Coordinates of C-alpha atoms in Angstrom, one line a residue:
X24 CA 126.4 97.0 112.6
X25 CA 125.8 96.7 108.9
X26 CA 124.5 94.6 106.6
X27 CA 126.8 93.0 105.3
X28 CA 127.4 90.0 102.3
X29 CA 130.7 88.0 104.4
X30 CA 130.9 85.5 106.8
X31 CA 131.9 86.1 110.8
X32 CA 135.0 87.1 111.1
X33 CA 137.5 84.6 112.2
X34 CA 140.5 84.0 115.1
X35 CA 143.7 84.2 114.0
X36 CA 142.0 82.8 110.8
X37 CA 142.6 84.5 107.9
X38 CA 143.9 81.3 105.3
X39 CA 140.0 79.9 106.3
X40 CA 138.0 83.2 105.7
X41 CA 140.1 83.2 102.3
X42 CA 138.7 79.7 101.4
X43 CA 135.4 80.8 102.5
X44 CA 135.4 84.1 100.7
X45 CA 136.4 82.1 97.5
X46 CA 133.7 79.2 98.7
X47 CA 131.4 81.0 99.1
X48 CA 131.3 83.1 96.1
X49 CA 130.7 79.5 94.0
X50 CA 128.2 78.3 95.8
X51 CA 126.5 80.8 95.6
X52 CA 127.1 81.5 91.3
X53 CA 125.1 77.5 91.3
X54 CA 128.8 76.3 91.0
X55 CA 128.5 74.5 94.4
X56 CA 125.2 72.6 93.7
X57 CA 123.1 71.6 97.2
X58 CA 123.3 69.0 98.2
X59 CA 127.4 68.0 97.0
X60 CA 129.8 67.4 99.9
X61 CA 132.8 69.0 100.5
X62 CA 135.3 67.1 101.1
X63 CA 137.9 68.6 103.5
X64 CA 141.7 67.1 102.8
X65 CA 139.6 67.9 98.7
X66 CA 138.9 72.3 99.4
X67 CA 142.9 71.3 101.6
X68 CA 144.3 70.4 98.4
X69 CA 142.9 73.0 95.9
X70 CA 143.4 75.9 98.1
X71 CA 146.7 75.2 99.1
X72 CA 145.8 74.7 103.3
X73 CA 145.8 72.0 106.3
X74 CA 143.0 71.4 107.2
X75 CA 142.4 73.2 110.3
X76 CA 141.8 76.0 108.2
X77 CA 139.9 74.4 106.3
X78 CA 137.2 73.6 109.0
X79 CA 137.6 77.1 110.2
X80 CA 135.9 78.4 107.2
X81 CA 133.5 74.9 107.1
X82 CA 132.2 76.5 110.1
X83 CA 131.9 80.2 109.2
X84 CA 129.7 78.8 105.8
X85 CA 127.6 77.1 108.8
X86 CA 127.1 79.9 110.2
X87 CA 126.3 82.0 106.8
X88 CA 123.5 79.0 106.1
X89 CA 125.2 77.7 103.3
X90 CA 126.7 74.3 104.6
X91 CA 126.2 72.2 106.9
X92 CA 128.0 70.1 108.8
X93 CA 126.9 66.7 110.9
X94 CA 129.3 65.6 113.5
X95 CA 131.4 62.6 112.7
X96 CA 130.2 62.6 108.8
X97 CA 130.8 65.2 107.4
X98 CA 129.8 69.2 105.6
X99 CA 127.1 69.8 102.1
X100 CA 126.2 72.4 100.5
X101 CA 122.5 73.6 102.5
X102 CA 120.1 72.0 100.5
X103 CA 116.3 72.7 101.7
X104 CA 112.6 71.3 100.5
X105 CA 109.8 73.2 99.6
X106 CA 109.0 73.8 102.5
X107 CA 111.9 75.3 104.1
X108 CA 111.5 77.4 101.8
X109 CA 108.2 78.7 102.0
X110 CA 108.9 79.1 106.0
X111 CA 111.5 80.7 104.9
X112 CA 110.4 83.2 101.9
X113 CA 107.5 84.1 104.6
X114 CA 110.7 85.3 107.3
X115 CA 111.4 87.3 105.0
X116 CA 108.5 89.0 104.0
X117 CA 107.8 90.1 107.4
X118 CA 111.0 91.0 108.0
X119 CA 112.7 92.6 105.1
X120 CA 110.5 95.2 105.4
X121 CA 111.7 95.7 109.4
X122 CA 114.9 95.9 107.9
X123 CA 114.1 98.9 104.9
X124 CA 112.4 100.5 107.5
X125 CA 115.4 101.5 110.3
X126 CA 117.3 101.5 106.6
X127 CA 115.0 103.7 104.9
X128 CA 116.2 107.4 107.2
X129 CA 120.2 106.9 106.6
X130 CA 119.6 106.4 103.1
X131 CA 122.3 109.5 101.0
X132 CA 121.3 110.6 97.5
X133 CA 123.6 108.8 96.9
X134 CA 122.6 105.0 98.2
X135 CA 119.0 105.4 96.3
X136 CA 121.2 106.7 92.8
X137 CA 122.9 103.8 93.1
X138 CA 119.0 101.0 93.5
X139 CA 118.1 103.2 91.0
X140 CA 120.9 102.5 88.8
X141 CA 120.6 98.5 89.8
X142 CA 117.1 97.9 88.9
X143 CA 117.3 100.2 85.8
X144 CA 120.5 97.7 85.1
X145 CA 118.1 94.8 85.8
X146 CA 115.5 95.4 83.9
X147 CA 118.1 95.5 80.8
X148 CA 119.7 92.7 81.4
X149 CA 118.6 88.9 79.9
X150 CA 121.4 86.8 82.0
X151 CA 120.2 85.4 85.0
X152 CA 123.3 84.9 87.1
X153 CA 123.7 88.8 85.9
X154 CA 120.4 89.4 87.7
X155 CA 121.1 87.6 90.6
X156 CA 123.9 89.4 91.7
X157 CA 122.0 92.6 90.7
X158 CA 119.5 91.6 92.7
X159 CA 121.4 90.9 95.8
X160 CA 123.3 94.0 95.6
X161 CA 120.3 96.0 95.2
X162 CA 117.9 94.5 98.2
X163 CA 120.9 94.6 100.8
X164 CA 122.0 98.0 99.5
X165 CA 118.5 99.4 100.9
X166 CA 119.4 97.8 103.9
X167 CA 122.7 99.0 104.4
X168 CA 121.1 101.9 105.7
X169 CA 120.0 99.6 108.8
X170 CA 122.6 99.4 112.4
X171 CA 121.4 96.4 114.3
X172 CA 122.9 93.6 115.8
X173 CA 120.8 90.4 114.6
X174 CA 118.9 90.9 111.7
X175 CA 120.7 92.6 109.7
X176 CA 123.0 88.9 109.7
X177 CA 120.0 87.2 109.7
X178 CA 118.5 88.4 107.0
X179 CA 121.4 87.4 104.7
X180 CA 121.7 84.3 106.2
X181 CA 117.5 83.5 104.6
X182 CA 119.7 85.1 101.3
X183 CA 121.8 82.9 101.2
X184 CA 119.7 79.2 101.6
X185 CA 117.2 80.5 99.1
X186 CA 120.4 81.2 96.4
X187 CA 119.6 77.8 94.5
X188 CA 116.3 78.6 94.3
X189 CA 115.6 81.8 93.3
X190 CA 118.7 80.9 90.4
X191 CA 116.6 77.9 89.0
X192 CA 113.1 79.6 89.1
X193 CA 114.3 82.7 88.1
X194 CA 115.5 81.0 85.3
X195 CA 112.1 79.6 84.8
X196 CA 110.6 82.6 85.1
X197 CA 108.3 83.9 81.8
X198 CA 108.2 87.6 80.5
X199 CA 105.5 88.8 82.4
X200 CA 106.2 88.3 85.7
X201 CA 109.8 89.2 85.5
X202 CA 108.2 92.9 84.7
X203 CA 106.4 93.3 87.8
X204 CA 109.9 92.3 89.4
X205 CA 111.3 95.1 87.9
X206 CA 109.0 97.7 88.0
X207 CA 109.3 96.5 91.4
X208 CA 112.7 96.8 92.4
X209 CA 112.1 101.2 90.8
X210 CA 108.7 101.0 92.5
X211 CA 110.9 100.3 96.0
X212 CA 113.5 103.5 95.2
X213 CA 110.7 106.3 94.5
X214 CA 109.1 105.0 97.6
X215 CA 111.7 106.0 99.1
X216 CA 112.6 108.9 98.1
X217 CA 109.1 109.9 98.7
X218 CA 110.1 109.3 102.1
X219 CA 106.6 106.9 102.3
X220 CA 108.9 103.9 103.7
X221 CA 105.3 102.7 104.4
X222 CA 104.6 102.2 101.0
X223 CA 107.9 100.7 100.4
X224 CA 107.3 98.0 102.8
X225 CA 104.2 97.2 101.0
X226 CA 106.2 97.0 97.9
X227 CA 108.6 94.8 99.6
X228 CA 106.0 92.4 101.1
X229 CA 104.3 91.6 97.8
X230 CA 107.9 91.4 96.4
X231 CA 108.6 88.2 98.2
X232 CA 105.6 86.3 98.5
X233 CA 105.0 86.9 95.2
X234 CA 108.0 84.8 94.4
X235 CA 107.0 83.1 97.4
X236 CA 103.9 81.7 95.8
X237 CA 105.8 81.2 92.2
X238 CA 108.0 78.9 93.7
X239 CA 105.2 76.5 95.8
X240 CA 103.7 75.8 92.2
X241 CA 107.3 74.4 91.3
X242 CA 108.0 71.9 93.7
X243 CA 109.8 70.3 90.2
X244 CA 112.6 72.5 90.5
X245 CA 113.5 71.6 94.2
X246 CA 112.9 67.6 93.1
X247 CA 115.8 68.3 90.1
X248 CA 118.1 70.3 93.0
X249 CA 118.0 67.4 95.0
X250 CA 118.7 64.9 92.8

């Protein structure tokens, strides 16, 4: 299947899907931080819905990696320890280059032009939230050519679970680190245009690994988000 950023479809659950879409956006934008309890009655009142579509929405978000459901207890916005985040980044470091390799032969010139524009816009913005939105669009856009049954969906889930910590890190990223990030985005596009998938994979793996190592040096980011 083509990589997407949305959740799974629901059976007769259009209302649940709509609620999930709204909550997903708020979580990914950092409006609802990790560890926040999500009360079904509050969500139902907010959206003017019964608890049935709210429960379906929470199941969708659990599938997305954004919500943790505890039986007979409730729902919380998912959160990670530093060790868990490190493990997820190690998974991404190995899985995303493979997804890029599967995608690359099917990317059109128009797709590559879109990636180039996203890379340029990222290097021009100083707004962290805009950068994160563009960064997500860039990487998932680079994978859009892949047809997979599980890998694409898994990668999106891994992106979802690390989003709050990527945001916290990006706010503290210095000018030198930012410049390297932007250069790597441009290198990936250049490699894809040249048909050098081996180097594109290498740059991408290093790109992810560098973020993982920098995050590991900032345990305070996880402590703050766990509070």
